[in-house]
Short mmCIF file of C-alpha atoms and ligand atoms in Angstrom, two decimals:
data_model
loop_
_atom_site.label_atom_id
_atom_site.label_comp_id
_atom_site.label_asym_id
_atom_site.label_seq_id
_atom_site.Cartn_x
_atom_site.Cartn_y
_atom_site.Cartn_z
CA UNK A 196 29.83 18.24 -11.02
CA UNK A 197 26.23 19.03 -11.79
CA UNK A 198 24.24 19.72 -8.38
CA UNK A 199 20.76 17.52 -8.50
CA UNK A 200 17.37 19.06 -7.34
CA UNK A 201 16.97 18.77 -3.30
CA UNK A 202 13.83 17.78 -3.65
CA UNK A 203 14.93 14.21 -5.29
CA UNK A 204 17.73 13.44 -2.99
CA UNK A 205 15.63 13.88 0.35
CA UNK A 206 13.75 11.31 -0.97
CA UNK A 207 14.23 7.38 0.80
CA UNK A 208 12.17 4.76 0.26
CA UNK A 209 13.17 1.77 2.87
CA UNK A 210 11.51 -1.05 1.62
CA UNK A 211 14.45 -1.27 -1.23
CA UNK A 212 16.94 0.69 0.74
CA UNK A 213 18.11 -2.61 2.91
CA UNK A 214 18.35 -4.66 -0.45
CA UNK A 215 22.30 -2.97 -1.09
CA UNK A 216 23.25 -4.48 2.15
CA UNK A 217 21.52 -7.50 1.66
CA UNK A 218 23.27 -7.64 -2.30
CA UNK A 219 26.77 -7.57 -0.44
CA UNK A 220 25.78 -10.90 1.28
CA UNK A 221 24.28 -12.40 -1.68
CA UNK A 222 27.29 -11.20 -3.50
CA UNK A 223 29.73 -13.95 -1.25
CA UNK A 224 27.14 -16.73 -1.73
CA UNK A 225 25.25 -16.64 1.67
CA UNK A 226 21.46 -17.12 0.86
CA UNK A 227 19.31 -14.35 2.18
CA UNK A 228 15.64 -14.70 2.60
CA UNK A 229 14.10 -12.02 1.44
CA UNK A 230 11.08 -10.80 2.59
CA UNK A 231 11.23 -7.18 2.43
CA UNK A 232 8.80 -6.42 -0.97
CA UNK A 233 5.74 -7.10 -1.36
CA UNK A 234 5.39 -8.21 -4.61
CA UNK A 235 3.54 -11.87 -4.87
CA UNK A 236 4.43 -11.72 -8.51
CA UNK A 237 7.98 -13.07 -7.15
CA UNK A 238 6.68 -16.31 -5.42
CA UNK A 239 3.75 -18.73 -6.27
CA UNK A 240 1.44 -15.27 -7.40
CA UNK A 241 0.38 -14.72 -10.76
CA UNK A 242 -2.44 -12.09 -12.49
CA UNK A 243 -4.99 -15.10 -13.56
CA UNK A 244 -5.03 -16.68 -16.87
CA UNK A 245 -7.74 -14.81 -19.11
CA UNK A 246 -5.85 -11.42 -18.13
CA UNK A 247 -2.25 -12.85 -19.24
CA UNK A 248 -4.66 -14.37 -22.30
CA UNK A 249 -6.10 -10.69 -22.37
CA UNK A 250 -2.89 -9.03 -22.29
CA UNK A 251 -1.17 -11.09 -25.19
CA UNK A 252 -4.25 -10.78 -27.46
CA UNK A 253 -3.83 -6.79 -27.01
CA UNK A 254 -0.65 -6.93 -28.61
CA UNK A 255 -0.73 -9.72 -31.19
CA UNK A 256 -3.96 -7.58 -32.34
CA UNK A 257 -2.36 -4.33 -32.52
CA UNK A 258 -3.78 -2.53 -29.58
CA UNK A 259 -0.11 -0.92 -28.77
CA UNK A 260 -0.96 2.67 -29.79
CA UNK A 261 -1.30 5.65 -27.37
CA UNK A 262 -4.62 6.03 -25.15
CA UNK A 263 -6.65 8.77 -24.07
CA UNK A 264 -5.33 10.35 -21.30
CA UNK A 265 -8.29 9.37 -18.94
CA UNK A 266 -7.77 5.88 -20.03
CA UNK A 267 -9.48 3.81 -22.85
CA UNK A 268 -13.11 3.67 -22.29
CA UNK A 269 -14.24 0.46 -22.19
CA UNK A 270 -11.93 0.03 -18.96
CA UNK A 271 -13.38 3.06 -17.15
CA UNK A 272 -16.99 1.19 -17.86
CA UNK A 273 -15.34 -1.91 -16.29
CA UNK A 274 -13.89 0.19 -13.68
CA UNK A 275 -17.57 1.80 -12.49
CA UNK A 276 -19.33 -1.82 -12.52
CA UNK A 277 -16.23 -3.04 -10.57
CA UNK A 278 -17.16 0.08 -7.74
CA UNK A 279 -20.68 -0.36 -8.19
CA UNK A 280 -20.54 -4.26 -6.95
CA UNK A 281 -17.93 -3.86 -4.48
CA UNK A 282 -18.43 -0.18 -3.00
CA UNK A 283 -21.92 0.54 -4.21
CA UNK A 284 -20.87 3.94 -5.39
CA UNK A 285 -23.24 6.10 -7.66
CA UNK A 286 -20.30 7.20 -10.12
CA UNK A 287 -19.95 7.28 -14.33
CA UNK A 288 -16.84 7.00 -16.86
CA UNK A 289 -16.46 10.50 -16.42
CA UNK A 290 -15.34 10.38 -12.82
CA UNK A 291 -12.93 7.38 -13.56
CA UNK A 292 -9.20 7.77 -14.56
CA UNK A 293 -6.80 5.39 -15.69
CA UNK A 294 -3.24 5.46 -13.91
CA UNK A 295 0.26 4.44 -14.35
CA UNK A 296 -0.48 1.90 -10.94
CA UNK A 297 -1.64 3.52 -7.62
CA UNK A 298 1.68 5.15 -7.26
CA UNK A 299 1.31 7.10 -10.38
CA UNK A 300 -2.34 8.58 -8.96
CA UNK A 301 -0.64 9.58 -5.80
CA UNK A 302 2.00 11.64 -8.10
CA UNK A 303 -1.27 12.95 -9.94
CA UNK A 304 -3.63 13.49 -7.14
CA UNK A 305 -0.52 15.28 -4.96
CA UNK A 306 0.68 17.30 -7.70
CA UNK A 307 -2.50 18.58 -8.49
CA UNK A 308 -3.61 19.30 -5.12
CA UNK A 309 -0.74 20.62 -2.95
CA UNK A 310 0.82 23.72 -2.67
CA UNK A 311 4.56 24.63 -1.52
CA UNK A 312 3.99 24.50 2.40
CA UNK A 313 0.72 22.93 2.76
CA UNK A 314 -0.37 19.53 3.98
CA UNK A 315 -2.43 16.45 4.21
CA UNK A 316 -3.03 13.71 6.71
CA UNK A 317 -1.15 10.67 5.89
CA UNK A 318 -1.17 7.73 8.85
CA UNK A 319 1.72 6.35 10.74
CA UNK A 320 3.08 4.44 9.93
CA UNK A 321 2.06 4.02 6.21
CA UNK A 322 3.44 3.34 2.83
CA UNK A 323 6.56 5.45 2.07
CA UNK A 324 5.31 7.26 -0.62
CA UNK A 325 2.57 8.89 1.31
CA UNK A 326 5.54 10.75 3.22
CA UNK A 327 8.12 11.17 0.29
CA UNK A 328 6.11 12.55 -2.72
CA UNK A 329 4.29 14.78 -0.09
CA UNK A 330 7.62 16.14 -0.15
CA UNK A 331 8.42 16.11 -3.47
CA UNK A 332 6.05 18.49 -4.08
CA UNK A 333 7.43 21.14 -0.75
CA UNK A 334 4.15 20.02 0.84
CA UNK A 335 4.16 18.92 4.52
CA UNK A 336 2.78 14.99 5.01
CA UNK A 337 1.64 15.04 8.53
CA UNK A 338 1.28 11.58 10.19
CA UNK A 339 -1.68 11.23 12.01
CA UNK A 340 -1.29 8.02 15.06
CA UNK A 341 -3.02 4.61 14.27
CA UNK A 342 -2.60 2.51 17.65
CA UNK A 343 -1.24 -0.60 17.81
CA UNK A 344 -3.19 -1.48 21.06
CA UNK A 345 -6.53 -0.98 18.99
CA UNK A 346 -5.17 -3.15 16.26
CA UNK A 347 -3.67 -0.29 14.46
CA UNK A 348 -6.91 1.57 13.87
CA UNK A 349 -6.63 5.81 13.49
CA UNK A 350 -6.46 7.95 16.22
CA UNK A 351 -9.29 10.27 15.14
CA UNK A 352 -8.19 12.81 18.41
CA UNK A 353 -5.16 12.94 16.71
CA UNK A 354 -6.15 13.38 13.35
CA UNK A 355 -8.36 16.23 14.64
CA UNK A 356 -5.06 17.84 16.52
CA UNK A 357 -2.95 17.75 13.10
CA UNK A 358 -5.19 19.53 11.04
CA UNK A 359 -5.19 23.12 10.28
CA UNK A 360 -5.53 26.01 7.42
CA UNK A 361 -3.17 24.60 5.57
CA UNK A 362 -4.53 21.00 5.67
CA UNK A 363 -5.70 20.02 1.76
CA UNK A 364 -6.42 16.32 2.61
CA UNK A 365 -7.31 13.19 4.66
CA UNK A 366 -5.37 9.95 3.27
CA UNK A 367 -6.57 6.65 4.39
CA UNK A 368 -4.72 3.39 3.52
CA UNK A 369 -7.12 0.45 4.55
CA UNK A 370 -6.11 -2.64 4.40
CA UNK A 371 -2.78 -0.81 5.67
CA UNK A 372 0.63 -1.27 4.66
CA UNK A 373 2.77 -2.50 6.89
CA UNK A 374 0.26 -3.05 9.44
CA UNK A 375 -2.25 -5.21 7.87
CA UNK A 376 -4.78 -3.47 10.01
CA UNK A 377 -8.66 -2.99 8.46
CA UNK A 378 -10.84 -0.51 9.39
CA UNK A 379 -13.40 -0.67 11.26
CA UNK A 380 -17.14 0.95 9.59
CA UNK A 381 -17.52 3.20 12.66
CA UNK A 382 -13.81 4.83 12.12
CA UNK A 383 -14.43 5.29 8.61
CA UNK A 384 -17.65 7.00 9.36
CA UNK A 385 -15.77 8.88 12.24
CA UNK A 386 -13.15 10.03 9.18
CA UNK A 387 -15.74 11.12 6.96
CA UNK A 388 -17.37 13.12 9.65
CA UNK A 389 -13.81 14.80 10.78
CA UNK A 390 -13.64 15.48 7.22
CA UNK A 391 -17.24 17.08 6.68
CA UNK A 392 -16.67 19.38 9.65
CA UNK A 393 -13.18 20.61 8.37
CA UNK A 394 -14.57 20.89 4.41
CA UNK A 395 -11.48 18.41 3.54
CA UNK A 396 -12.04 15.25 0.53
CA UNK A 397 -10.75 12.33 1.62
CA UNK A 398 -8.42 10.25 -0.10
CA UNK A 399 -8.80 6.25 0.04
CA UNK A 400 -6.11 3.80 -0.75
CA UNK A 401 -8.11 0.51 -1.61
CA UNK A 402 -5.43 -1.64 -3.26
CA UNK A 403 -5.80 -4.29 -0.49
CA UNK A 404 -9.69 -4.21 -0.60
CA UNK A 405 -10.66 -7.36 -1.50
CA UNK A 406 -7.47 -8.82 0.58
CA UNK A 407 -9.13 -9.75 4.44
CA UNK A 408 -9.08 -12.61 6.38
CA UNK A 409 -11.28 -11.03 8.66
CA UNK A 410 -14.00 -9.05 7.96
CA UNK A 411 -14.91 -6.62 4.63
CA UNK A 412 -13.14 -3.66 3.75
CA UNK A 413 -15.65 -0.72 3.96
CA UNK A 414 -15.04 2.26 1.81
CA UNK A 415 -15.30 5.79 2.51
CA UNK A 416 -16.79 6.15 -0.81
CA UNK A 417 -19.38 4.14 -0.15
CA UNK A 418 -20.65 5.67 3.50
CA UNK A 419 -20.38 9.67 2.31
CA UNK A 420 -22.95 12.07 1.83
CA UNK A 421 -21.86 14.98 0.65
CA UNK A 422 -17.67 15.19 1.92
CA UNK A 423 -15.78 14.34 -1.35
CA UNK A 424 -13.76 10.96 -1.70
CA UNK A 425 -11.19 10.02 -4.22
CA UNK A 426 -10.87 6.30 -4.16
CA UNK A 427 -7.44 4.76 -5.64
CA UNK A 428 -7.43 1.35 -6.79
CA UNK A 429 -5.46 -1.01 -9.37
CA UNK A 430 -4.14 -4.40 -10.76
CA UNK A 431 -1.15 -4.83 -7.93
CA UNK A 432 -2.55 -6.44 -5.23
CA UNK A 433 -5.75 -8.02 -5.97
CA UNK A 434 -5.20 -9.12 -9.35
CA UNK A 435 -1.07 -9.97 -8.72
CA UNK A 436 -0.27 -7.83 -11.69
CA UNK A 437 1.95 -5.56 -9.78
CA UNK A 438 5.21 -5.54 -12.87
CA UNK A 439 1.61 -4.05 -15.45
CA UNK A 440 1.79 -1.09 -13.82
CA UNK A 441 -2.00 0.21 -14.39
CA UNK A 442 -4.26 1.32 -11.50
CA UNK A 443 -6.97 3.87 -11.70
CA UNK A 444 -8.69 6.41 -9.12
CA UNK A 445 -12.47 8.02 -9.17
CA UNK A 446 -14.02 10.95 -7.36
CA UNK A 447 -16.98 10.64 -5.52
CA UNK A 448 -18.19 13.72 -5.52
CA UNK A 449 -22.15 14.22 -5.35
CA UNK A 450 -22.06 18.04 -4.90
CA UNK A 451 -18.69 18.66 -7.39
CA UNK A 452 -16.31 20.22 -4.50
CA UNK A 453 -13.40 18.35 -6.58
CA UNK A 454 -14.50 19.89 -10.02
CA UNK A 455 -10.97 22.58 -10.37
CA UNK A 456 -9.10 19.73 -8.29
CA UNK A 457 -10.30 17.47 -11.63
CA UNK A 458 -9.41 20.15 -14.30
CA UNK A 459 -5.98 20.28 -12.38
CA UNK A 460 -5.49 16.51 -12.99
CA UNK A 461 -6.74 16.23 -15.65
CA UNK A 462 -3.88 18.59 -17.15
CA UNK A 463 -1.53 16.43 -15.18
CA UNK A 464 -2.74 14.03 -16.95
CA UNK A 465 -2.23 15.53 -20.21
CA UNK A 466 1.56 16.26 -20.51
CA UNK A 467 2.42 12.66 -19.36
CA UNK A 468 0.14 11.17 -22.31
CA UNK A 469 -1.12 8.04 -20.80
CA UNK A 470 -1.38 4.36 -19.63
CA UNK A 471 0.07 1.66 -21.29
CA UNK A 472 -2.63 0.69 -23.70
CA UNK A 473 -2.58 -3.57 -23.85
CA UNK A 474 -2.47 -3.45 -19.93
CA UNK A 475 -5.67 -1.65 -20.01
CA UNK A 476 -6.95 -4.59 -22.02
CA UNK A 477 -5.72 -6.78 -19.49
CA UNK A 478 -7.90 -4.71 -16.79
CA UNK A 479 -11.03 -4.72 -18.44
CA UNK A 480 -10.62 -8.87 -18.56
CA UNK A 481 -9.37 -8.89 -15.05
CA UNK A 482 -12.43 -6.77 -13.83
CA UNK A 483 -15.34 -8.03 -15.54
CA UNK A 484 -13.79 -11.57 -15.46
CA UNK A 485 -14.20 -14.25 -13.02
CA UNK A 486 -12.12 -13.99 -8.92
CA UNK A 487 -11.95 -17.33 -8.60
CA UNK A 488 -8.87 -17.41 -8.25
CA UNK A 489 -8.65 -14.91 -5.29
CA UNK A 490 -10.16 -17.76 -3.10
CA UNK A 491 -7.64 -19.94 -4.10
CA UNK A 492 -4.81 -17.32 -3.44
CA UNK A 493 -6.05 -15.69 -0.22
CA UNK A 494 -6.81 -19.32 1.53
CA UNK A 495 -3.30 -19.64 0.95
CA UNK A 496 -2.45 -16.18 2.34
CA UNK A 497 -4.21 -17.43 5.31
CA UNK A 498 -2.34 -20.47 6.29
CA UNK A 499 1.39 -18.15 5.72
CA UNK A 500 -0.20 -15.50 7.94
CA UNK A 501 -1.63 -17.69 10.58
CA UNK A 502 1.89 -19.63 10.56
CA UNK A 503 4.25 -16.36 10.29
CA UNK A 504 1.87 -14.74 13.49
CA UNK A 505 2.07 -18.49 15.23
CA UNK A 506 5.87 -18.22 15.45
CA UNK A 507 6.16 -14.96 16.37
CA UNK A 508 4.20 -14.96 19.39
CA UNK A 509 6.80 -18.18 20.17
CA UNK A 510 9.94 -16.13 19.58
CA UNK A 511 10.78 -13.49 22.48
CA UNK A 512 11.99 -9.97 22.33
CA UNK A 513 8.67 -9.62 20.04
CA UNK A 514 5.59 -9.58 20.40
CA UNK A 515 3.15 -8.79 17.53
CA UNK A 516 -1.10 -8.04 15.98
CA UNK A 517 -2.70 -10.14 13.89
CA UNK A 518 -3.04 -8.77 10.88
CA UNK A 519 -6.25 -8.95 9.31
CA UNK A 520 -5.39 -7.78 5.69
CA UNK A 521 -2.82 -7.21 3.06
CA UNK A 522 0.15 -9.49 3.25
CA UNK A 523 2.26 -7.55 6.25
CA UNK A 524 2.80 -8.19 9.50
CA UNK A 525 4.26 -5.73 11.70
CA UNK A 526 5.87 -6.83 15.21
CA UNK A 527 6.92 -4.36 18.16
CA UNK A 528 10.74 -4.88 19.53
CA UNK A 529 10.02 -5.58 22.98
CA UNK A 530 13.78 -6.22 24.05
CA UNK A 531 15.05 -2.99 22.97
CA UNK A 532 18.55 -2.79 24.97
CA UNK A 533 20.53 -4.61 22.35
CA UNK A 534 19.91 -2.56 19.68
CA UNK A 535 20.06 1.08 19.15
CA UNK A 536 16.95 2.14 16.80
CA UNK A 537 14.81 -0.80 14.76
CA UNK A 538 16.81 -0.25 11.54
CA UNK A 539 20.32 -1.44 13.78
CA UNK A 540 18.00 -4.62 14.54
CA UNK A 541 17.09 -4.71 10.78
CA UNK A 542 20.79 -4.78 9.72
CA UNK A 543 21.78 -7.03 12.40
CA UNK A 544 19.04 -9.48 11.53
CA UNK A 545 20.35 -9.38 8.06
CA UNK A 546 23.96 -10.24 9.31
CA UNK A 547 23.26 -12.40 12.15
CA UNK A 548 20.43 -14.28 10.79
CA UNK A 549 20.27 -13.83 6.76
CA UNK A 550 16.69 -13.01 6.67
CA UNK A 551 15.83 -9.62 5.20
CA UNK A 552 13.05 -7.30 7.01
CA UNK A 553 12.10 -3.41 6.76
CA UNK A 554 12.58 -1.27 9.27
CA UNK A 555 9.65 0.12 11.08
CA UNK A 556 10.78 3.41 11.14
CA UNK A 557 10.99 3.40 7.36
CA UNK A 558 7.24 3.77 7.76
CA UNK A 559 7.08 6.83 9.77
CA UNK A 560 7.39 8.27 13.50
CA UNK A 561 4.86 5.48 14.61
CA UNK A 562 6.79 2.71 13.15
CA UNK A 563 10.07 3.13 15.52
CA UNK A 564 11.01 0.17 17.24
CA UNK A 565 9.10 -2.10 15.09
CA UNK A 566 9.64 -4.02 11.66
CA UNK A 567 7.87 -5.29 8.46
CA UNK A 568 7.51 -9.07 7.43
CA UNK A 569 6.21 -9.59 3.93
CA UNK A 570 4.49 -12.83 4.51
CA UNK A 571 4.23 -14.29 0.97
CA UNK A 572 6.54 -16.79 0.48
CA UNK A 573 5.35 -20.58 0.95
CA UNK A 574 5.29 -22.14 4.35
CA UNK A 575 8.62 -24.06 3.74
CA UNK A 576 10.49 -20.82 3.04
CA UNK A 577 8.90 -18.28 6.15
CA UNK A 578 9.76 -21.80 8.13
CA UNK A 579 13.36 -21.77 7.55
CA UNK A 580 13.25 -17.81 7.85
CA UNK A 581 11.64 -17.96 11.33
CA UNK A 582 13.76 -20.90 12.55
CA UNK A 583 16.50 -18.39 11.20
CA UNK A 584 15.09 -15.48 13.22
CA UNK A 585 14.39 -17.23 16.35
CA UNK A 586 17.87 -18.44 16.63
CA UNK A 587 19.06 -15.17 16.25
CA UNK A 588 16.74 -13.83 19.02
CA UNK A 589 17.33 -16.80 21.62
CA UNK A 590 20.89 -16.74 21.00
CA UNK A 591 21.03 -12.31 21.45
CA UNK A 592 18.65 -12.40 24.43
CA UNK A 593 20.77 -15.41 26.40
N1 PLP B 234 -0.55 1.70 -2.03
C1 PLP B 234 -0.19 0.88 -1.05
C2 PLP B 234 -0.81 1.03 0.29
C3 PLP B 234 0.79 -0.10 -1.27
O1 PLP B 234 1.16 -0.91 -0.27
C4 PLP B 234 1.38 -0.22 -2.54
C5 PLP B 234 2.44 -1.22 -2.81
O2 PLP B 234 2.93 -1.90 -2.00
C6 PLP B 234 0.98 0.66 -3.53
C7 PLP B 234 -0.01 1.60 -3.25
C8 PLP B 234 1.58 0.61 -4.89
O3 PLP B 234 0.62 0.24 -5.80
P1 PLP B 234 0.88 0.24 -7.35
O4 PLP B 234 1.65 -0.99 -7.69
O5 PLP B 234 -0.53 0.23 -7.87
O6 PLP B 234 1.62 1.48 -7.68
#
């Protein structure tokens, strides 16, 4: 038998871990609803027409050869007006670079910044990856309290009490996944000044940013001075390309604290060649081209979060914050004695009323006892899936 690295097997990821159980269902012909990715590309969600168009033409015209590793220029162009209208950020191509997706730059940006036994502020709950590739690399990923009570925003007392000598990084993930929350200006400015004091760049997940119901996102590239940001953003979420894979990150970095950090990447970068070359093509249309369609999609985001929250505050044994970005919602277990931990409730969900959630704890420490909805489906489908759930939940708490 050939032994496999540690490092890989540690590594879970529960947002596709509860699909094998839900496969054995779906394997005797019950229907399951699924709403455990979230990946609008799998209901009424697709990238817009002139970047499919975009995308095609790359190919038909021969644009399928390798790339720079820093990613084709005309795209990092696109990529600095796109930052300069939305973030107002005083950057050039030469701080831009083209990714593999979001989750390829945190690969890039972790591996080139972390050492065996140090660490960097991720929030609970976030995104799995924040937690696993952290560890991947024998780096520490040290969850830092967001409070529900406060609509999920970060506990900057806590963030102060995690950091120490070995602390490389702040991450940020606004809009949040799972809890939908957006930050508010003052807690970004509040990061960026824990930050300054404590000589750490901060890193800025922004796939959500143009993805509110409430409110604009606010980046923390666009309120520094002089503390370094890297700001990570892509084709998944706002442009419902998630199955292109191609994202891209930029430093903002007036006084060039991040210039070794860059060299370091940029060697990364190197040895794994580079992004796919027609998707880029696809980006540039999709970034200089008209949103339109973003009104179109996020009124209908609207109406499935608005009815998804307006059932769960009607269901007991729940209760649950708005969420006021991204497509997650994120609701407490309040009736905690039939269940052992959040992922038992998961399963039993699955089993009792076919409808597939995450579990909270998936997410990290500050995730226990709670669970993700991914609220994209159409109304008709998150109906039956809540009629589903609140079944289940009259019927266990009777
Ligand atoms: N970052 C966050 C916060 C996410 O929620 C996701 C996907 O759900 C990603 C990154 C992945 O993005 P990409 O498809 O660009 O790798």
């Amino acid at each position: 038998m050939v032994r496999p690295a540690e490092r890989a097997m540690g590594i879970e990821y529960a947002i596709r871990d509860v699909v094998l159980p839900a496969r054995e269902l779906e394997k005797k012909g019950i229907n399951v609803i699924r709403l455990n990715i979230g990946d609008p590309g799998k209901f009424d969600f697709q990238p817009p027409k002139h970047m499919r168009d975009a995308y095609c033409r790359a190919i038909q015209e021969g644009h399928n050869y390798y790339g720079p590793s820093e990613g084709l220029p005309e795209l990092r162009e696109a990529i600095v007006e796109r930052e300069k209208r939305k973030n107002g950020v005083d950057i050039t191509p030469d701080d831009v670079r083209v990714t593999a997706a979001v989750t390829e730059a945190l690969q890039l940006i972790f591996g080139g910044l972390l050492n065996p036994g140090e660490n960097i502020l991720v929030p609970s709950p976030s995104y799995p990856p924040y937690t696993g590739l952290v560890k991947f690399y024998a780096a520490e990923p040290r969850e830092y309290l967001t409070v529900e009570e406060n609509g999920w925003q970060p506990d900057i007392d806590d963030m102060r009490k995690k950091i120490d000598e070995k602390t490389k990084a702040i991450a940020v993930i606004n809009p949040n996944n799972p809890t939908g929350a957006l930050y508010e200006k003052k807690t970004i400015k509040e990061i960026l000044d824990l930050a300054g004091e404590y000589d750490l760049p901060v890193i800025s997940d922004e796939i959500y940013d143009l993805m509110t119901y409430e409110g604009k996102h606010v980046s923390p590239g666009s309120l520094t001075k002089d503390v370094p940001v890297i700001v990570m953003n892509g084709l998944s979420k706002v442009y419902f390309a998630t199955g292109w894979r191609l994202g891209y990150f930029y430093y903002v970095d007036p006084e060039g604290k991040l210039d070794e950090l860059r060299e370091a990447i940029d060697k990364l970068m190197r040895i794994r060649l580079c992004p796919s070359t027609p998707a880029q093509f696809a980006a540039i249309a999709g970034l200089t081209g008209p949103m339109d369609y973003l009104e179109e999609y996020m009124a209908k985001l609207k109406e499935r979060r608005d009815y998804v929250y307006k059932r769960l505050t009607e269901i007991p044994g729940v209760s649950t914050v708005k969420p006021q970005g991204a497509f997650y919602i994120f609701p407490r277990i309040e009736e905690r004695s039939k269940w052992k931990n959040d992922k038992e409730f998961v399963l039993d969900v699955l089993h009792g009323a076919h409808v597939l959630f995450v579990h909270g704890s998936g997410f990290g420490k500050a995730g226990e006892w709670h669970f993700r909805i991914v609220f994209l489906p159409p109304v008709e489908i998150l109906e039956e899936a809540m009629n589903r759930f609140e079944e289940f939940m009259r019927k266990k708490l009777s």
